[in-house]
Coordinates of C-alpha atoms in Angstrom, one line a residue:
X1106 CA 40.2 59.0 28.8
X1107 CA 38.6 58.4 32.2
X1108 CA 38.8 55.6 34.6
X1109 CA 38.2 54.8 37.8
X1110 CA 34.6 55.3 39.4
X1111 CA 34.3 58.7 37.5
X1112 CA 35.0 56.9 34.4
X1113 CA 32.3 54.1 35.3
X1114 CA 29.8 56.8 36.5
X1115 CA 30.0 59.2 33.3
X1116 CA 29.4 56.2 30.6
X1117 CA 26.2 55.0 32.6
X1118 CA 25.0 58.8 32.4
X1119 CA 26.2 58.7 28.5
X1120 CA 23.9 55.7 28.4
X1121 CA 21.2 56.8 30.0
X1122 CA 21.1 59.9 28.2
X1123 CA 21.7 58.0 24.9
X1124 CA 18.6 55.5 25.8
X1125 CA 16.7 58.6 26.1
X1126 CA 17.3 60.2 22.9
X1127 CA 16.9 57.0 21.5
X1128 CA 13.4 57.4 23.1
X1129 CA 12.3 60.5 21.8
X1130 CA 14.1 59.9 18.8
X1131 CA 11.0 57.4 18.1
X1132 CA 8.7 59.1 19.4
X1133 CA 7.6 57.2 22.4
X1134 CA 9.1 58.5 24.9
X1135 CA 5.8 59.1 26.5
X1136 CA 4.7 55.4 26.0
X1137 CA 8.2 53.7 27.1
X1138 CA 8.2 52.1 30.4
X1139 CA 10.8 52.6 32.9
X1140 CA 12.1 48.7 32.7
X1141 CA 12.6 49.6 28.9
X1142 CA 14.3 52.5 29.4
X1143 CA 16.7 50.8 31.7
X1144 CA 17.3 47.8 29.4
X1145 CA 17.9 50.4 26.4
X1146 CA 20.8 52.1 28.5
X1147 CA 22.3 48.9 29.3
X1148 CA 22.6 48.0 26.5
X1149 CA 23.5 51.1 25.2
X1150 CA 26.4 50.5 27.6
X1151 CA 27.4 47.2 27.9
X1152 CA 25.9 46.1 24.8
X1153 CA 23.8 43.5 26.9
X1154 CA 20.2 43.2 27.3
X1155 CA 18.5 42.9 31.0
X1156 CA 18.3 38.8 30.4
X1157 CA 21.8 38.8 29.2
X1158 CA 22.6 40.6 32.3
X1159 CA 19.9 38.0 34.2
X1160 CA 22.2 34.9 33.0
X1161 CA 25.1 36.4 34.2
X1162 CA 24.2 36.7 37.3
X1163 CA 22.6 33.1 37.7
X1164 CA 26.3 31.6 36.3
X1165 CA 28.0 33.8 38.9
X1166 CA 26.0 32.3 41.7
X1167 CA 26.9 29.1 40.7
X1168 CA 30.4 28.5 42.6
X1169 CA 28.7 29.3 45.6
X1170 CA 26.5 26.3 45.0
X1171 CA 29.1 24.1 44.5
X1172 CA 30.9 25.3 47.3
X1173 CA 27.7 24.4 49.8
X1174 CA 27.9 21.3 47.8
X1175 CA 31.2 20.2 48.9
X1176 CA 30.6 21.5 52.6
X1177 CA 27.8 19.0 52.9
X1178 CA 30.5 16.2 51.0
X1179 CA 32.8 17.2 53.7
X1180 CA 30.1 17.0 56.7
X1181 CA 28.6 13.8 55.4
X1182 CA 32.2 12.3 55.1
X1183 CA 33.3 13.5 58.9
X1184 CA 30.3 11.9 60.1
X1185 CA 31.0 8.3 58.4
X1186 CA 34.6 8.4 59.8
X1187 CA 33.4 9.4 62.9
X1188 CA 30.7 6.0 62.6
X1189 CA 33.6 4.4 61.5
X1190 CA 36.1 5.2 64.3
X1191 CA 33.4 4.8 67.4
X1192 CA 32.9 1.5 65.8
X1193 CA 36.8 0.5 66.0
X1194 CA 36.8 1.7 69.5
X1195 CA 33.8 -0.4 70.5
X1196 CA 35.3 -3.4 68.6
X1197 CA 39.2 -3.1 70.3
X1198 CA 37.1 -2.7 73.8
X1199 CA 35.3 -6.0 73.0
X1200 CA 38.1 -8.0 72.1
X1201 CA 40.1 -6.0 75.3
X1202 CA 37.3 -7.6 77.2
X1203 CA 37.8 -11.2 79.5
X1204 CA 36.1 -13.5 81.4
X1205 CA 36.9 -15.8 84.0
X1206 CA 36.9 -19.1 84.0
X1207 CA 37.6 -22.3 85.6
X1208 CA 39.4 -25.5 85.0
X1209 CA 40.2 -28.6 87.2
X1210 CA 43.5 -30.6 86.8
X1211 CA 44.7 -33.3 89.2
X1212 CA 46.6 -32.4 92.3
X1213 CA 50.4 -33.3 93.0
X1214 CA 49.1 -37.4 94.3
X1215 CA 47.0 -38.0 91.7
X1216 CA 43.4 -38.4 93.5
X1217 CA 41.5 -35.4 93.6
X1218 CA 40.7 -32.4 90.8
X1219 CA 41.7 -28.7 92.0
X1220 CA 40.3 -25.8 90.3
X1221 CA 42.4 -23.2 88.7
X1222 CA 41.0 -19.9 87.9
X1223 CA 41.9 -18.0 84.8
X1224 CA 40.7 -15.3 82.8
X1225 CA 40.4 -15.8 78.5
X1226 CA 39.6 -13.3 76.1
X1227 CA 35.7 -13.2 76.0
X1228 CA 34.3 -13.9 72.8
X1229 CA 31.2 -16.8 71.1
X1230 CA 31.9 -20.4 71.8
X1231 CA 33.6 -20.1 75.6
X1232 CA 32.9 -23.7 76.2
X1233 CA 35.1 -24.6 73.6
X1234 CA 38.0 -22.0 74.5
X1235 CA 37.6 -23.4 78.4
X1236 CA 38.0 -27.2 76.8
X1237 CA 40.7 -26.1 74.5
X1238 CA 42.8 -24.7 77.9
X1239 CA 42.0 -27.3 79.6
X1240 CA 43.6 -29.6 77.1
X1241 CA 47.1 -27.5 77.2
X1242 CA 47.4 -28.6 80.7
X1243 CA 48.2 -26.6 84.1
X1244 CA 50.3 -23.5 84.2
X1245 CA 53.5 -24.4 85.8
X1246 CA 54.3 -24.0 89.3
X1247 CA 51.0 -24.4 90.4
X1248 CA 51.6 -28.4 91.4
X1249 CA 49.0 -29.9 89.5
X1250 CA 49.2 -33.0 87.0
X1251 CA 47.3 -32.7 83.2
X1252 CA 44.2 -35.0 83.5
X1253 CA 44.2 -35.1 79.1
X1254 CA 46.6 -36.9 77.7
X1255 CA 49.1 -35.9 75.4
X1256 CA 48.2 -35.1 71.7
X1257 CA 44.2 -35.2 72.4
X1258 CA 42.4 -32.2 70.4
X1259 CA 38.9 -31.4 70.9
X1260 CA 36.9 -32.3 67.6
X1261 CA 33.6 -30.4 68.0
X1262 CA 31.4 -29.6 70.8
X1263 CA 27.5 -29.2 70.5
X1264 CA 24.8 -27.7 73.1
X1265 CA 21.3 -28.5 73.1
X1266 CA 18.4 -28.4 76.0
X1267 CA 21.1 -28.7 78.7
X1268 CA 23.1 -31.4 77.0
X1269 CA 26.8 -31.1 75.9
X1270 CA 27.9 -33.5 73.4
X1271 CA 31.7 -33.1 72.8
X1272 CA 33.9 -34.3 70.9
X1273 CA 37.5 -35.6 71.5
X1274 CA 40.1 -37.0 69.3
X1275 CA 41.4 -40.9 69.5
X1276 CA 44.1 -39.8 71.9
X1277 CA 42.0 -39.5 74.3
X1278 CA 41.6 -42.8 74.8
X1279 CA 44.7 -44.7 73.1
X1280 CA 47.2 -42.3 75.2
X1281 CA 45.5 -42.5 79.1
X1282 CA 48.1 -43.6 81.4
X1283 CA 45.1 -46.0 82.5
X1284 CA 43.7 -46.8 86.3
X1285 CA 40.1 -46.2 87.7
X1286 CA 41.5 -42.7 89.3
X1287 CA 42.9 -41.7 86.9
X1288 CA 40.1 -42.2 84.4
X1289 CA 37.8 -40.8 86.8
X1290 CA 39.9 -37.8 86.6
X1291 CA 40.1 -37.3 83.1
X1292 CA 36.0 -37.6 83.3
X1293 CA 35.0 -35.3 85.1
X1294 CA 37.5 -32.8 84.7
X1295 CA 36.0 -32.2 81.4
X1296 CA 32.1 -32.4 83.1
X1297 CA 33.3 -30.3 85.6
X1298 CA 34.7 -27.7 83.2
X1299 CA 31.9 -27.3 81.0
X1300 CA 28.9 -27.7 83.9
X1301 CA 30.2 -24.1 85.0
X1302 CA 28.0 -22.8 82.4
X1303 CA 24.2 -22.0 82.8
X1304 CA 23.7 -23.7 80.0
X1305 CA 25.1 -27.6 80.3
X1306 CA 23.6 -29.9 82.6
X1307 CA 24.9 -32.9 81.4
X1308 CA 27.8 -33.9 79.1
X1309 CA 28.6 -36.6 76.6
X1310 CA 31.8 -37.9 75.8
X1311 CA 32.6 -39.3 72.2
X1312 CA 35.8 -40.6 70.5
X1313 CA 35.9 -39.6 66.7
X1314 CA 32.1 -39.0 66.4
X1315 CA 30.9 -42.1 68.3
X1316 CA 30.0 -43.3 71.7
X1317 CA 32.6 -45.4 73.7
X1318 CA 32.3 -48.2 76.2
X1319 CA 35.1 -46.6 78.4
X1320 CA 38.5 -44.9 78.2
X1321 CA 40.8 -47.3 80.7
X1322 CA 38.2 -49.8 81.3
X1323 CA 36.3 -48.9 84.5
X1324 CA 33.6 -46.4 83.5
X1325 CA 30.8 -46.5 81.4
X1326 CA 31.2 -43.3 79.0
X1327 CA 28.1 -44.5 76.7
X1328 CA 25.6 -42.3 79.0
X1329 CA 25.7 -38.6 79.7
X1330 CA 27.4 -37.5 83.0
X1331 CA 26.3 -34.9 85.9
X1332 CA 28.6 -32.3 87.5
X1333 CA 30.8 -34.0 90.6
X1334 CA 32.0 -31.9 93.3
X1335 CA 33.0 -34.7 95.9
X1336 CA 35.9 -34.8 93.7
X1337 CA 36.8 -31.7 93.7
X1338 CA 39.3 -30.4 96.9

């Protein structure tokens, strides 16, 4: 018959009135309290009582729970992807990141060590990565002679209190072209390489694991040895 908010308006009057007839129709009209009264014309109209009404409206609040819920999800998860992505950046920096470094090869007659200055990724273990370029030999066109012979690889290398003990594959020995400058070379290209770091004094040569009398027969390699620089020009 009626709809709308005239509609809505004259069935909570029919309530109300009905709640109060209901009232006096008891007798205790003068007794009822007002928060009575009102459940009476609820549910006169709605058929609910107040804590009907009361659970209602906790259930309606609840999808505005969930939805601060998942805002915090969604916070929480921008700020782990943005942990993760600053540390990606800070890794791809590192590994951008080089260091210089230098190695000594013979020069074009054989008699003295050069240095050649290069620059390696930087990363843990750069005495090993200096050795390890060392071994490859000198970049071409720069008129310098290898001072490790062909098919020598590095086996381990270990620092402790100043001392570098590393060590070098058979070839080292069984493939030298031989002769006192040459060996001398070959020596102290390696001291010489790895006495550029702070933290190696002294170095000691070994073949396989073991100490060796000599390479080519004219130096002593069972002792540690010093950095040379009267060799170097």
């Amino acid at each position: 018959m009626f709809s709308g908010k005239f509609g809505e308006k004259l069935m909570v009057g029919v309530g109300l009135l009905l709640a109060v007839g209901l009232a006096m129709g008891s007798g205790s009209l003068h007794n009822i309290s007002w928060d009575k009264l009102k459940e009476s014309h609820w549910k006169v109209v709605t058929g609910k009582t107040t804590m009907d009404l009361q659970r209602e409206a906790a259930f309606k609040s609840k999808p505005a729970s969930s939805k601060s819920e998942n805002t915090d999800k969604t916070a929480a998860g921008n700020r782990n992807n943005e942990r993760t992505e600053t540390a990606t950046a800070m890794s791809t920096k590192t590994a951008r990141e080089t260091v210089k470094i230098v190695l000594y090869y013979a020069d074009k007659d054989g008699e003295y060590l050069k240095a050649q200055t290069m620059r390696i990724p930087k990363k843990e273990g750069i005495a090993r990565a200096a050795l390890e370029e060392l071994i490859k030999g000198p970049r071409k066109g720069d008129g310098l002679q290898r001072t490790i012979p062909s098919g020598t690889k590095l086996k381990d290398i270990n620092i402790e209190n100043g001392l570098c003990t590393v060590d070098f594959s058979k070839e080292l020995r069984d493939n030298h072209w031989g002769g006192s400058t040459g060996e001398l070379l070959t020596v102290y290209s390696i001291v010489d390489v790895l006495t550029q770091f702070p933290t190696v004094e002294k170095v000691q040569i070994l073949i396989d694991g073991q100490k060796v009398d000599t390479l080519a027969g004219h130096m002593d390699l069972s002792k540690p040895f010093e950095r040379n620089t009267d060799i170097i020009k």
